[in-house]
Coordinates of N, CA and C in Angstrom, one line a residue:
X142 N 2.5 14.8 -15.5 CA 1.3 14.5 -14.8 C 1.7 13.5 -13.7
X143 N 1.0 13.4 -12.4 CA 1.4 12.9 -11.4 C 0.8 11.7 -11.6
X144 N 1.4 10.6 -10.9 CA 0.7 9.4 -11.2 C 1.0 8.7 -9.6
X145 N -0.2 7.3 -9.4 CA 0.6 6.8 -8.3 C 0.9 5.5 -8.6
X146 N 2.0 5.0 -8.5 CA 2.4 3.5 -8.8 C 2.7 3.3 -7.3
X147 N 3.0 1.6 -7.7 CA 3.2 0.6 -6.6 C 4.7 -0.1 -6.9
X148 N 5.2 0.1 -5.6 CA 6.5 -0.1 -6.2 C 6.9 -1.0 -4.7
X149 N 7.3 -2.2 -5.1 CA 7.8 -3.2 -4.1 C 9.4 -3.2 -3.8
X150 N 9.3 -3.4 -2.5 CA 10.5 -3.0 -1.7 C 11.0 -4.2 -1.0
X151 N 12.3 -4.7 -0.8 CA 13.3 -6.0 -0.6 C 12.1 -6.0 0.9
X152 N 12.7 -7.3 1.6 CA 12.2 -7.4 3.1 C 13.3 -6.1 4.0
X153 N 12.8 -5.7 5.4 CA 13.7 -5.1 6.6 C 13.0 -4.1 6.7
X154 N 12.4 -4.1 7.8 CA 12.0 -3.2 7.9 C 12.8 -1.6 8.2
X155 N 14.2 -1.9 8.4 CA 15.0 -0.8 8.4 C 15.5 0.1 7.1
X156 N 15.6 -1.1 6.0 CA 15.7 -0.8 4.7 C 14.5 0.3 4.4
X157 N 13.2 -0.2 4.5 CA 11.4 0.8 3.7 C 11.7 1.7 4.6
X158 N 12.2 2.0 5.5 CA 12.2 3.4 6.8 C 13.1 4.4 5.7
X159 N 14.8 3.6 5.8 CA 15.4 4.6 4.7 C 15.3 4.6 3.5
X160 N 14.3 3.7 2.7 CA 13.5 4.2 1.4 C 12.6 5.2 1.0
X161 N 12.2 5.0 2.5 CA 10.8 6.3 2.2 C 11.8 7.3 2.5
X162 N 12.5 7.3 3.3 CA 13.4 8.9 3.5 C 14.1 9.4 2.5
X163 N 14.4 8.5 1.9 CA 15.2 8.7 0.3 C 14.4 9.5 -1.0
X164 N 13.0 8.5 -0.7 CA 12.1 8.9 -1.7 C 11.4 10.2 -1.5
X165 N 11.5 10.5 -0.1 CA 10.9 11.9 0.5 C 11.7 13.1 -0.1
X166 N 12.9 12.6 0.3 CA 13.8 14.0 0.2 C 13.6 14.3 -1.2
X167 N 13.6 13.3 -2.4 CA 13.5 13.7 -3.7 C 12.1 14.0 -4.4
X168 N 11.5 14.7 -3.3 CA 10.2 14.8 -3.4 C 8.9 14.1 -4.0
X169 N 9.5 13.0 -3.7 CA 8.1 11.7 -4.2 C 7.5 11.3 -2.8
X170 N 6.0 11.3 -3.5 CA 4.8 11.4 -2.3 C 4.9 9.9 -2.0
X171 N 5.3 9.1 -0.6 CA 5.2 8.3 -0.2 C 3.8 7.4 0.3
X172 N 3.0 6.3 0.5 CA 2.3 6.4 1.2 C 2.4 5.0 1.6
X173 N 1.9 4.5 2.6 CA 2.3 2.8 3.3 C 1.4 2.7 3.8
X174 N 0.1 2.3 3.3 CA -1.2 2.1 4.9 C -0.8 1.0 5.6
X175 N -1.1 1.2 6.5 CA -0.8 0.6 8.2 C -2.1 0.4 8.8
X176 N -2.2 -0.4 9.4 CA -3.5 -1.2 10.2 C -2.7 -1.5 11.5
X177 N -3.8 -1.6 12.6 CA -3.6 -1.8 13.9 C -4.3 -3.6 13.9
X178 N -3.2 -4.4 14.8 CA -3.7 -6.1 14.5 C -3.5 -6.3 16.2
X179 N -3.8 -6.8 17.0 CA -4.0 -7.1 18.4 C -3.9 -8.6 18.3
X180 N -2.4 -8.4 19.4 CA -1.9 -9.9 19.2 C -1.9 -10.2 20.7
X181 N -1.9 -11.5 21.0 CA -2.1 -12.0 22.0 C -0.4 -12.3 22.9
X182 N -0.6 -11.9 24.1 CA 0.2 -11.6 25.0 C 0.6 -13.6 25.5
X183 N 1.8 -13.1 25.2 CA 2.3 -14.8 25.6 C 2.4 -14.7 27.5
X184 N 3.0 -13.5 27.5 CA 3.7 -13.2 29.0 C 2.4 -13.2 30.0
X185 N 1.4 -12.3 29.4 CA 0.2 -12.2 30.0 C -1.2 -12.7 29.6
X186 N -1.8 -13.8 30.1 CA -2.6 -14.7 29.0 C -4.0 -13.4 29.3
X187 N -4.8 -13.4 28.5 CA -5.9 -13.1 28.2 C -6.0 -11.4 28.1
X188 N -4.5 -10.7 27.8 CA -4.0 -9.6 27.4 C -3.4 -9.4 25.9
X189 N -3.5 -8.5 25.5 CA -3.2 -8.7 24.2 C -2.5 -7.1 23.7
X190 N -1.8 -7.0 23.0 CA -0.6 -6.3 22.3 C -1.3 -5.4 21.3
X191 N -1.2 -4.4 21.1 CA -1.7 -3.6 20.2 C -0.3 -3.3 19.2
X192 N -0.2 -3.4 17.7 CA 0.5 -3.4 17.1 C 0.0 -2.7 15.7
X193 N 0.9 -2.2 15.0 CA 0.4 -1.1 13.6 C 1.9 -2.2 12.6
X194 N 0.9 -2.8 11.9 CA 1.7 -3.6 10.7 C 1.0 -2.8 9.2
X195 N 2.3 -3.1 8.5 CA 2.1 -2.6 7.0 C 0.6 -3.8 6.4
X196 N -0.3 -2.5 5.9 CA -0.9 -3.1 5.2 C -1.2 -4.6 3.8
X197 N -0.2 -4.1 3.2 CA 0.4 -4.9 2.3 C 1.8 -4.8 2.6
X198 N 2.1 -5.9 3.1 CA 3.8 -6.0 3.4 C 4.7 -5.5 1.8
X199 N 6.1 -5.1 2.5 CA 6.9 -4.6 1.3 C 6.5 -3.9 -0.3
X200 N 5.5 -3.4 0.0 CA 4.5 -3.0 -1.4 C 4.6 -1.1 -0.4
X201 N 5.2 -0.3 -1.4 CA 4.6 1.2 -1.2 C 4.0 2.1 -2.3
X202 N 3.2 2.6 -1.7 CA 2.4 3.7 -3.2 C 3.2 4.8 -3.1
X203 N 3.8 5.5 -4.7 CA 4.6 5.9 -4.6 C 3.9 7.4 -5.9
X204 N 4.2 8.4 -6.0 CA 3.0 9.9 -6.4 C 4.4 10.1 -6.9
X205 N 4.5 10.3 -8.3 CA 5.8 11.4 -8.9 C 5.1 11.5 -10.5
X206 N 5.7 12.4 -10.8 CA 5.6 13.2 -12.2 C 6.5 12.2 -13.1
X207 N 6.0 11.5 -13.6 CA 6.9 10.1 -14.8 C 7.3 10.8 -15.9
X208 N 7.1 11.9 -16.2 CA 7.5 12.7 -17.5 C 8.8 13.6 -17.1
X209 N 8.8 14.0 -15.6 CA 10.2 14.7 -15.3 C 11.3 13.7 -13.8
X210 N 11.0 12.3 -13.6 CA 11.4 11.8 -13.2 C 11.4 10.4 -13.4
X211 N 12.2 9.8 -13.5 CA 12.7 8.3 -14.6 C 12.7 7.4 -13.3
X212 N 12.0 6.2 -13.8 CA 11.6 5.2 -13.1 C 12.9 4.3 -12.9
X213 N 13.9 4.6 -13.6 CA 15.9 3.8 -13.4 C 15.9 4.7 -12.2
X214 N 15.4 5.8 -11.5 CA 16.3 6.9 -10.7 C 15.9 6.4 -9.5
X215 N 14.5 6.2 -9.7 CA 14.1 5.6 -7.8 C 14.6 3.5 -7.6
X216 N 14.9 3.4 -9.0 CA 15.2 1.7 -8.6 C 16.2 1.8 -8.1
X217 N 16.7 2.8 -8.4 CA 18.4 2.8 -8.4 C 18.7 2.9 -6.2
X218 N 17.9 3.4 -5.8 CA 17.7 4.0 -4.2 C 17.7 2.2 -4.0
X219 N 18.5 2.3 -2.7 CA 18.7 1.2 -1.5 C 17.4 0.8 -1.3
X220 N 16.9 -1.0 -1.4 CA 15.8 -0.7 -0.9 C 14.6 -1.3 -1.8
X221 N 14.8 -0.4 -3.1 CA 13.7 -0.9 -4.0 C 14.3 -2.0 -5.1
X222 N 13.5 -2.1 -5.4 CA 13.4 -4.0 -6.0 C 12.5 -3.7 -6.9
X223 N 11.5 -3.1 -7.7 CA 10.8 -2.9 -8.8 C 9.1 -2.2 -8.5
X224 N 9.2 -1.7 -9.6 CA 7.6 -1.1 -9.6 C 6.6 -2.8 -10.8
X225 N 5.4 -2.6 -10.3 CA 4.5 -3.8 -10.3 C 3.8 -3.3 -11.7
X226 N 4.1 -4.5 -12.4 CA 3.4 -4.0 -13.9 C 2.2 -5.2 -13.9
X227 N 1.1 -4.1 -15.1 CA 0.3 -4.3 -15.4 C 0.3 -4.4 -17.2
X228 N 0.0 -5.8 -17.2 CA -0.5 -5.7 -18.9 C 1.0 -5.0 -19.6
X229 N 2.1 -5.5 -19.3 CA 3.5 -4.9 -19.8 C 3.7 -3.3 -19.7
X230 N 3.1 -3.1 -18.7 CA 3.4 -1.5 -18.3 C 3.2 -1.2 -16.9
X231 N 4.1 0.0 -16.5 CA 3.9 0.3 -14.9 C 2.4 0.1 -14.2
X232 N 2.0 0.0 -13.5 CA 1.0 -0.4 -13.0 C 0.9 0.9 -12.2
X233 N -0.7 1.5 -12.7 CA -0.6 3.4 -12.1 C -2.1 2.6 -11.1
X234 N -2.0 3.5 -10.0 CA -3.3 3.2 -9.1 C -4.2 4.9 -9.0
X235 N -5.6 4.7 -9.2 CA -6.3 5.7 -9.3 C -6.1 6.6 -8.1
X236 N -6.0 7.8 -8.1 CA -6.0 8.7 -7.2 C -7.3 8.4 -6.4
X237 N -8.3 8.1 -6.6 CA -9.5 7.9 -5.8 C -9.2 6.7 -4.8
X238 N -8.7 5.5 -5.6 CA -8.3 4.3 -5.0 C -7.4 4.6 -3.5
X239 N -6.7 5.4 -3.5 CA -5.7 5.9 -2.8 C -6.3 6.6 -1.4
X240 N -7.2 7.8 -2.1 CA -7.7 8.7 -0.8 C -8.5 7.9 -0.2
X241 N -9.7 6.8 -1.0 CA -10.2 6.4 -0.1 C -10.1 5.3 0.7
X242 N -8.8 5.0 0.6 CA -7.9 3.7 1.3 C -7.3 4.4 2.5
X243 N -7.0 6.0 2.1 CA -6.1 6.4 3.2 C -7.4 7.0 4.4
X244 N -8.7 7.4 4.0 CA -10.2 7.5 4.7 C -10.4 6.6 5.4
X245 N -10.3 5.3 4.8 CA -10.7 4.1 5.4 C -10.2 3.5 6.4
X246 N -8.6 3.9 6.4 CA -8.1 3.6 7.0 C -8.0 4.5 8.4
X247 N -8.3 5.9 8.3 CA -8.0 6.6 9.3 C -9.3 6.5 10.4
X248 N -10.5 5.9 9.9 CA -11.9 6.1 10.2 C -11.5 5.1 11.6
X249 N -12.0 5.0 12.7 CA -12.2 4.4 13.7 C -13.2 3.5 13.5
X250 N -13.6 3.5 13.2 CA -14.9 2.4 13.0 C -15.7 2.4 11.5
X251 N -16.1 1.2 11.0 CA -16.2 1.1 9.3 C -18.2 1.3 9.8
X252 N -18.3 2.2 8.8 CA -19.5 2.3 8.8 C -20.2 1.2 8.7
X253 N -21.8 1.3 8.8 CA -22.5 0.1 8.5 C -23.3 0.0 7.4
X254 N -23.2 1.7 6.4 CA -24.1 1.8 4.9 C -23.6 1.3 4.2
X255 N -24.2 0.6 3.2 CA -23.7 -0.4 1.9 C -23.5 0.6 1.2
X256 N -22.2 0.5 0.1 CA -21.9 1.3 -0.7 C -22.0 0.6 -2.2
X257 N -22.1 1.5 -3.1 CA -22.6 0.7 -4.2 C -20.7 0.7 -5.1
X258 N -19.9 1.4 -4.6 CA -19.0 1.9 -5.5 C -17.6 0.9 -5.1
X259 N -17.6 0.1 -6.3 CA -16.2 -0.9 -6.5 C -15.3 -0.4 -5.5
X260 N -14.7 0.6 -5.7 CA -13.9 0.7 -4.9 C -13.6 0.6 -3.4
X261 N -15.0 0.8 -3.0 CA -14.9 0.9 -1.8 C -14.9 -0.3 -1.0
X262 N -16.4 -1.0 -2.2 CA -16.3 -2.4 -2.0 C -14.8 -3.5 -1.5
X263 N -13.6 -3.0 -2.5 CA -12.2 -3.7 -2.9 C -11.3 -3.3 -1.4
X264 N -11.8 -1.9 -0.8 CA -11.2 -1.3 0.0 C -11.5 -2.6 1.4
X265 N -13.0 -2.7 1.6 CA -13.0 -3.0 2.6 C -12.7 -4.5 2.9
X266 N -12.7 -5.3 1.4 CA -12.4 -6.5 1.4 C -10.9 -6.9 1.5
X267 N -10.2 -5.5 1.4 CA -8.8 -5.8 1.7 C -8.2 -5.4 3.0
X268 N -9.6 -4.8 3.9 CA -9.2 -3.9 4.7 C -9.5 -5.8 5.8
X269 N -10.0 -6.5 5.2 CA -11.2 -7.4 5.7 C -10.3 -8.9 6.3
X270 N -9.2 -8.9 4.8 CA -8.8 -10.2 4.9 C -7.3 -10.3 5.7
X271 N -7.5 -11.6 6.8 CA -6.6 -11.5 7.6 C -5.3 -11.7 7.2
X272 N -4.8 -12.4 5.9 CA -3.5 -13.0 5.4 C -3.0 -11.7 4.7
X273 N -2.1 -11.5 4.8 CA -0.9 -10.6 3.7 C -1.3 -10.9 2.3
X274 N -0.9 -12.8 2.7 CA -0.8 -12.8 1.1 C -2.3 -12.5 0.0
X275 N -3.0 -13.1 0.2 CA -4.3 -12.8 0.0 C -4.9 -11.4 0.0
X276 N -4.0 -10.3 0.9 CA -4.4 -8.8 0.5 C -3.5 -8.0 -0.5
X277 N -2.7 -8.8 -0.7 CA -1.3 -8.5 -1.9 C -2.5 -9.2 -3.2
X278 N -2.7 -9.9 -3.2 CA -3.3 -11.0 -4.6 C -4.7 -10.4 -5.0
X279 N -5.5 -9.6 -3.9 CA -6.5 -8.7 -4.1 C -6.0 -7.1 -4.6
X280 N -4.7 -6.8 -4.4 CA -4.3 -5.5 -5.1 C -4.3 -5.7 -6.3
X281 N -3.7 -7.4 -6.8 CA -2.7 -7.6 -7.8 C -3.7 -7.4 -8.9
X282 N -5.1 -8.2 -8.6 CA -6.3 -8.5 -9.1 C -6.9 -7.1 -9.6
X283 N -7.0 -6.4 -8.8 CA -7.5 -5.0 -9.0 C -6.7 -4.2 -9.9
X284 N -5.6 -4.3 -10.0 CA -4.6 -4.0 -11.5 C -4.8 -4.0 -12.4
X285 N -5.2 -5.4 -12.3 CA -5.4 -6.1 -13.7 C -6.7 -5.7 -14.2
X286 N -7.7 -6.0 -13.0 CA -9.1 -5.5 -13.6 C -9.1 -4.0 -13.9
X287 N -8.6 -3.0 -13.7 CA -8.0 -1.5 -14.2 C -7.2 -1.6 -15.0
X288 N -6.9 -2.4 -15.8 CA -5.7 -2.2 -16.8 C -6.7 -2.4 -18.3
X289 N -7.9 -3.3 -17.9 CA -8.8 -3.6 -19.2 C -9.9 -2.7 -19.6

């Protein structure tokens, strides 16, 4: 059965480029949401830089079959550093969690209807907050509160 874990990856950004290529080729579903952040132009004052940064730094969601591939086989790949446990076990993220992170993300503009459904709620509050670390500590949270 497919599952999707979170699996944290060293710093470099050259290193997660040839992780995901690694994890690709051995057919594990990769996924990295990316956000666009507009940063301000030193060179040119009141111009600003359009840039696509990892959502959660060094953190990737990672789709494989745990019953016919061993979680030693992808640590073992250049690059990764551990999968994120929950409650002394791998830490699995709902497949819903996932698509509608990768919706949310793709949408151009966040709607303005209130949604009644946690998830989406957790989506937007991570889609919301400007610090890394604080959108890493809202994942962590959400684990945990899925693991009870």
């Amino acid at each position: 059965m497919q599952a999707w874990f979170l699996l944290y990856s060293g710093n470099g950004k050259d290193k997660k480029g040839h992780l995901i290529a690694l994890l690709e080729q051995q057919g594990i579903e990769v996924y990295q949401p990316m956000m666009t952040i507009y940063k301000v132009r030193q060179d040119r004052p009141g111009q600003f830089r359009k840039k696509s940064v990892p959502l959660f730094a060094n953190y990737l969601f990672v789709r494989f079959d745990h019953s016919q591939l061993n979680f030693s086989h992808i640590l073992r790949l250049s690059g990764a550093s551990y999968f994120v446990r929950s409650c002394n076990c791998f830490a699995t993220m709902p497949s819903e969690f996932i698509e509608q992170l990768k919706q949310s993300l793709s949408e151009k503009k966040s709607r303005q209807g209130a949604s009644h459904n946690d998830t989406k709620q957790l989506i937007k509050l991570i889609k919301n907050e400007p610090k890394d670390a604080e959108r890493v500590k809202l994942l962590h949270q959400s684990l945990v509160f899925q693991a009870r």
